[in-house]
Each structure stands twice: as C-alpha cells, then as structure tokens.
Short mmCIF file of C-alpha atoms in Angstrom, two decimals:
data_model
loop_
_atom_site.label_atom_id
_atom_site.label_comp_id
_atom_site.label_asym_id
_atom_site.label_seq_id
_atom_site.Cartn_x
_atom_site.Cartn_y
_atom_site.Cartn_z
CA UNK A 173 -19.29 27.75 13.32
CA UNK A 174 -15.69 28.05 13.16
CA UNK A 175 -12.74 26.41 14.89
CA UNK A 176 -12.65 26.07 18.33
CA UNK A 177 -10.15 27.93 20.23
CA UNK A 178 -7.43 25.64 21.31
CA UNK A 179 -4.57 26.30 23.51
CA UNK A 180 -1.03 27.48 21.75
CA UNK A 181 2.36 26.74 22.88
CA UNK A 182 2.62 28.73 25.18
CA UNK A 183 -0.17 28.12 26.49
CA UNK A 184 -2.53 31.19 25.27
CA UNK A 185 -5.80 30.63 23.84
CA UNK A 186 -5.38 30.93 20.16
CA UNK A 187 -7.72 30.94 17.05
CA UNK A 188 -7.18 27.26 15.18
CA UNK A 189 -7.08 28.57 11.90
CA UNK A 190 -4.08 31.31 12.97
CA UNK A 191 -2.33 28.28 15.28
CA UNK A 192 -1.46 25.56 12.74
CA UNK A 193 -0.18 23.46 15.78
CA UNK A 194 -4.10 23.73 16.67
CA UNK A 195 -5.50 22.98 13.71
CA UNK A 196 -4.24 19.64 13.27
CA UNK A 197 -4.68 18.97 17.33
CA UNK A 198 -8.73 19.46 16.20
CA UNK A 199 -8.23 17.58 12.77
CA UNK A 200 -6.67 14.85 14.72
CA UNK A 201 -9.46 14.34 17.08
CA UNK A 202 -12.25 14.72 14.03
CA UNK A 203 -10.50 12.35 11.79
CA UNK A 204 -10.88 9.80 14.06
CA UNK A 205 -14.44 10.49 14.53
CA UNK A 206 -17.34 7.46 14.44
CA UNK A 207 -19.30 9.98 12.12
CA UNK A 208 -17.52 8.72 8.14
CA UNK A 209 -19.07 12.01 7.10
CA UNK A 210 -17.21 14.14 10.14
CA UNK A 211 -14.27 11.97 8.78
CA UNK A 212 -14.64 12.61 5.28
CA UNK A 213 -15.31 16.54 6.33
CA UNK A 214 -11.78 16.38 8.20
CA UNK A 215 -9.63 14.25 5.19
CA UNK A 216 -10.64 17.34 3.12
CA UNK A 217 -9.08 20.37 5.47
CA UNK A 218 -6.16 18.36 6.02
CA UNK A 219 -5.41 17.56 2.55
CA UNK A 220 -6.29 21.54 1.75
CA UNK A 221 -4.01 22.59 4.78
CA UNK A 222 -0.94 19.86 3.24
CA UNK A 223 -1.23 21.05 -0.26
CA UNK A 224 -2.26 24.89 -0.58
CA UNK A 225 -0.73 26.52 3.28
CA UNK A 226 2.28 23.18 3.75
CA UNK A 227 4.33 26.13 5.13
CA UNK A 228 2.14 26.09 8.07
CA UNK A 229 2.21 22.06 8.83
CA UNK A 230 3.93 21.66 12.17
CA UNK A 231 4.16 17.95 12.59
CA UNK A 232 4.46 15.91 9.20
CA UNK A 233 4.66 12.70 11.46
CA UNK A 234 1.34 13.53 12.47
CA UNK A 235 -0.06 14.18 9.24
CA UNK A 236 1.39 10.98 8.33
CA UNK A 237 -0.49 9.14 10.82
CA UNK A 238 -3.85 10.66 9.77
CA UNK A 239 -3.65 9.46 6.30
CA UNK A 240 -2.56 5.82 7.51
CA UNK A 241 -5.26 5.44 9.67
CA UNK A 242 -7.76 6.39 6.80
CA UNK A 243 -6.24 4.95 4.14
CA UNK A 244 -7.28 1.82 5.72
CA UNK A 245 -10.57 3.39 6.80
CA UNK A 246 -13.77 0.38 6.98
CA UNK A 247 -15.81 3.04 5.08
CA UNK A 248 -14.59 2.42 1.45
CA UNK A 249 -15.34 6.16 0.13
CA UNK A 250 -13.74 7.72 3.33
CA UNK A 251 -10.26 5.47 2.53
CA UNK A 252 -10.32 6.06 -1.70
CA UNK A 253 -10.57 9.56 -0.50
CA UNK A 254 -7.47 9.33 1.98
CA UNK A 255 -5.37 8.00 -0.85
CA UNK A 256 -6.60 10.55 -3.39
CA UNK A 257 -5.97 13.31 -0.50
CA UNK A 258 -2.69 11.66 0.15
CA UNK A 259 -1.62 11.58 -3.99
CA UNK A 260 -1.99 15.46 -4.15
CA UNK A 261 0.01 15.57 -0.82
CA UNK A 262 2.94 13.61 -2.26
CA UNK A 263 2.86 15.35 -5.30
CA UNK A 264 2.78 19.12 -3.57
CA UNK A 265 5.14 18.01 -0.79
CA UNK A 266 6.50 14.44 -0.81
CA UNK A 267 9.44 14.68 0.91
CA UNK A 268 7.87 16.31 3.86
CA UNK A 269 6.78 12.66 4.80
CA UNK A 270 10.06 10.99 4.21
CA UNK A 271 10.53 10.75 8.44
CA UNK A 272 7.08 8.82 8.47
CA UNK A 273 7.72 6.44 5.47
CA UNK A 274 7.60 3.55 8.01
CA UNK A 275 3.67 4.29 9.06
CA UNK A 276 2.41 5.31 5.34
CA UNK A 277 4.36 2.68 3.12
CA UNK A 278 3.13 -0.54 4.64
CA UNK A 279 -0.62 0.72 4.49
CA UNK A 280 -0.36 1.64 1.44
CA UNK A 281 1.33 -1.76 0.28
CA UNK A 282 -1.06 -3.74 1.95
CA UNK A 283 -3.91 -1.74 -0.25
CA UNK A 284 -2.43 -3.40 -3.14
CA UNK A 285 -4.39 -6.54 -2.34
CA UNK A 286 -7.53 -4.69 -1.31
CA UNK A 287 -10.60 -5.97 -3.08
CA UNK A 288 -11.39 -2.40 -4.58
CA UNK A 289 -10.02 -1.70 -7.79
CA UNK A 290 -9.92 1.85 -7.52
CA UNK A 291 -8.31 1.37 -4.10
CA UNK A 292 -5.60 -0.59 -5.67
CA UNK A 293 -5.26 1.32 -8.21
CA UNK A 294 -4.65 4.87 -6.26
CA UNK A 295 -2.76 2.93 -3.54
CA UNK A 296 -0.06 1.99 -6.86
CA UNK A 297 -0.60 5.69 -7.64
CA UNK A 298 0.56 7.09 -4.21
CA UNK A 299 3.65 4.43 -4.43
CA UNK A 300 4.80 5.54 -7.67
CA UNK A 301 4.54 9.74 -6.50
CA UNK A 302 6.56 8.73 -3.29
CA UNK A 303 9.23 6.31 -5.68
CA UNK A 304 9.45 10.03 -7.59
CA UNK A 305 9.76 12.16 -4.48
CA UNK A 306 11.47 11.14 -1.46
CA UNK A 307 14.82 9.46 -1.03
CA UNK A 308 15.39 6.31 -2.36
CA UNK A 309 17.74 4.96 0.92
CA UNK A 310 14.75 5.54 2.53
CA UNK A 311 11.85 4.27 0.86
CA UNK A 312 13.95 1.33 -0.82
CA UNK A 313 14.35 -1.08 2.03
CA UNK A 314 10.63 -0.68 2.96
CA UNK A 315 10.24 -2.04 -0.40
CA UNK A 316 12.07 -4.78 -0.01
CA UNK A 317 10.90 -5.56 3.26
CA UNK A 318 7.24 -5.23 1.42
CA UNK A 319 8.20 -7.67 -1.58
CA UNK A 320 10.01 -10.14 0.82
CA UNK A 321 7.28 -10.30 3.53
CA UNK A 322 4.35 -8.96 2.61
CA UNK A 323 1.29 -9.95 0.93
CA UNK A 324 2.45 -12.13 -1.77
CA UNK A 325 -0.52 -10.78 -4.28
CA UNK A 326 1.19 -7.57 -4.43
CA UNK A 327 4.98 -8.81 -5.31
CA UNK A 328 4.66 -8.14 -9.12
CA UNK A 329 3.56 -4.74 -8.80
CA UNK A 330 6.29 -4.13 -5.81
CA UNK A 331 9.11 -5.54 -8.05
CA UNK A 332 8.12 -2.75 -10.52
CA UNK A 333 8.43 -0.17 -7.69
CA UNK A 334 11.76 -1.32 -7.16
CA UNK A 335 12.56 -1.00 -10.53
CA UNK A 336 11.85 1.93 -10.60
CA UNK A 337 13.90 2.76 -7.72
CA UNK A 338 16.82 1.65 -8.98
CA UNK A 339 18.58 4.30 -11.12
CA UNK A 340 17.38 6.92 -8.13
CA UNK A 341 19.06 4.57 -5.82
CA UNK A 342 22.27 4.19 -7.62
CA UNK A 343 23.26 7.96 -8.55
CA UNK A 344 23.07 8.13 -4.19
CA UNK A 345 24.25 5.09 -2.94
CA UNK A 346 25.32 2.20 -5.20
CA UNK A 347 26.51 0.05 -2.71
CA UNK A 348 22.22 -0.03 -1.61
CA UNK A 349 21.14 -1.36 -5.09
CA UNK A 350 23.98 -4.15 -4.57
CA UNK A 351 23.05 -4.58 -0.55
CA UNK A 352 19.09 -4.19 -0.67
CA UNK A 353 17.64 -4.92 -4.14
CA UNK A 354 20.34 -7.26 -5.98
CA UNK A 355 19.77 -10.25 -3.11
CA UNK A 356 16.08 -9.60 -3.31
CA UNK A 357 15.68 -10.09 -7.27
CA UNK A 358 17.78 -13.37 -7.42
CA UNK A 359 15.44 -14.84 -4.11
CA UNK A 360 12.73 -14.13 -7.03
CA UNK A 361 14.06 -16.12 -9.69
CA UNK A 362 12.53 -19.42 -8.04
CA UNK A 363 9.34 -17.87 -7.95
CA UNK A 364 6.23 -20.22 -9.75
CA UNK A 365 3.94 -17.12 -10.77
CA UNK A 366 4.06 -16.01 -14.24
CA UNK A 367 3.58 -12.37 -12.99
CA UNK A 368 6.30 -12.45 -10.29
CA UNK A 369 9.02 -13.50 -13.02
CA UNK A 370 7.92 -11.00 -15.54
CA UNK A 371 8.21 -8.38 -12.54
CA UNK A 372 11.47 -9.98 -11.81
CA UNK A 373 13.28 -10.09 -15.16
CA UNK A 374 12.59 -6.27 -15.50
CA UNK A 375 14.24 -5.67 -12.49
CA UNK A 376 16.93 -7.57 -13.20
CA UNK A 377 17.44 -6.41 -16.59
CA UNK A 378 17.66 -2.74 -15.11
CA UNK A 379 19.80 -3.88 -12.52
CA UNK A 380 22.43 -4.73 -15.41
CA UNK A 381 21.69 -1.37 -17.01
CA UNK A 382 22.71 0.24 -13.43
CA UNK A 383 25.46 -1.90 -12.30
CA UNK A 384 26.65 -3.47 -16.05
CA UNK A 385 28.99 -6.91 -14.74
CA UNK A 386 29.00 -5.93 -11.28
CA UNK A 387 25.80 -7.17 -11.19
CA UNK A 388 27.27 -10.48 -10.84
CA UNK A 389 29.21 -10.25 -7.79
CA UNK A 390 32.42 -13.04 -7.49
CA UNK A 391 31.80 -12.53 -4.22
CA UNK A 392 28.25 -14.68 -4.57
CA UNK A 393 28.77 -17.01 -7.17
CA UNK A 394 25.43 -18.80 -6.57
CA UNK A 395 23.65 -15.36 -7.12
CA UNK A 396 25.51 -14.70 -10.10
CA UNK A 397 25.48 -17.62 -11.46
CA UNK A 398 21.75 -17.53 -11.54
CA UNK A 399 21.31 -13.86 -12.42
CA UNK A 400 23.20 -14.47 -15.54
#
C-alpha cells in the first residue's frame, strides 16, 4: 500500500507523500520500529527524501534525531546503514544539520570506538563530510569537547578532525582557533600514547601555519613555552 493519510497543518487530511511534514511524522514512528527490517525499510525513504526532494524536509532537527538514534542502532547492518544514509546526506545537504550538530556529533564520535571496522570507518567518514560542510564555530567546540572528554580511543583520530578544522576556523573567527583548539593541543602534549602525540604534533604544526608566532601567546607563557 501507500502512505497513510496523516493530518496537515491545518489540520486537513493530506496524502503523506504530497505533505512532507507527514512523511517524516510516519518515518518517525517506523524508524523506531522493533521490526530492524521496518527500520532498515524507513533509513532508506528518509535518506531518499534528504538527498533527492531536501527542498521538501520540514524539520532538519528531526531528521537529525532519526539518524542518531540509528546510528547507534543494536542491529549492526541497520546502524552501518544509518551512517552510509547519513554520508550521502552530509554530502547533498550538510549544512542543513548544522542546528542539530549537538545530537549527531557525539554519536557519531562515540562510533569511533565501536568494535566494527566498517562502523568506524564510515563514522570517520561522516566526520570528515561535516568538517567540509558546516561551520566550523559550530562543529569545532563539539570537537574539542569530544577530544577532551570523550572516549579516549578515539583522541588521535579527533585531533586530526581538528586539524582539519583549523584553516576553516581561522578565515571566520581566529580568535576560536586561539580560544578552543590552541589550549586543547598543548593539554595533549603530556599525553603517553604514541598515536595521541603524532595526532598532536600535526595539529600543532598547522596551528603555526595558521597563526605563525601568535601561536605562542605571552599571555600563557607555560603554553608557549611548551608548544615551542
């Protein structure tokens, strides 16, 4: 069958596939079904509704929200196929999800330390499309907060996100890459893992690269003193 007919704004029945509003109402409550293939059925329209008809999406905190909860779906398949879902999304549209950054990034950088490799792998993948896509005062202290807080098996590869953040960051606000990432690469340097201070010299050495001397601040002498 077809979609059920759901209830528009103002309050008319409406067909589902006309009333985006109404489509993702009925997405919303299949996604979330105990069924992994109803699921799985569901992850496919919305990813086909974000990509190919995004002019019709009505609530991209919404969206958001669906592709959280399934990225961290307990059916394997069902999440690698939220992430993959949610690449194409960034890539057609990634800035439409800036407002819901805060639900989507710390999924996706807890995936980092899932046991999958593939899920690892995309969840990197969906990182690096939204480092390329949305703005970087947004998505930059969520990094941070990530690298400084979060699961410590994922700090190398969140260092590199934030290297890679750091040129965006500094043509828009270079007062942030001073604020946000300078304080959070020198907390690094006393870090034991090999992988961490490989991560962390990169960073640093684009932090010179963006900032040149100013890097080390007279204001923090102990920072600078280090970074040098």
């Amino acid at each position: 069958g077809g979609w059920r007919r759901c209830r528009g704004p103002g309050g008319a029945a409406g067909d589902a596939v006309g009333d985006p509003g109404g489509r993702l109402a009925t997405l919303s409550a299949t996604i979330s079904s105990q069924d992994f293939k109803v699921r799985s059925a569901a992850l496919a329209e919305l990813t086909s509704l974000c990509v190919e008809s995004q002019h019709q999406v009505s609530d991209w905190g919404q969206v958001a929200d669906m592709f959280s909860a399934r990225v961290q779906d307990n059916n394997s398949k069902v999440a690698l196929q939220a992430l993959q879902g949610l690449s194409q999304v960034v890539s057609a549209n990634g800035a439409a999800l800036e407002p819901s950054l805060n639900a989507l990034v710390p999924a996706l950088t807890t995936g980092l330390c899932n046991t999958s490799a593939p899920h690892r792998s995309m969840c990197s993948t969906v990182l690096d499309g939204l480092v390329s896509s949305v703005n970087p005062q947004t998505l930059t202290p969520l990094l941070v907060h990530a690298v400084e807080y979060g699961n410590q098996r994922a700090k190398p590869q969140l260092l590199e996100k934030l290297k890679n953040s750091v040129s965006g960051l500094h043509a828009r606000k270079p007062a942030l890459v001073t604020k946000l990432i300078v304080p959070c690469a020198a907390k690094n340097l006393d870090d034991h893992k090999m992988e961490v201070k490989v991560a962390n010299i990169a960073l640093v050495k684009e932090l010179y690269r963006a900032l040149g001397d100013a890097l080390f601040d007279p204001r923090e002498p102990a920072a600078a003193a280090r970074l040098r």
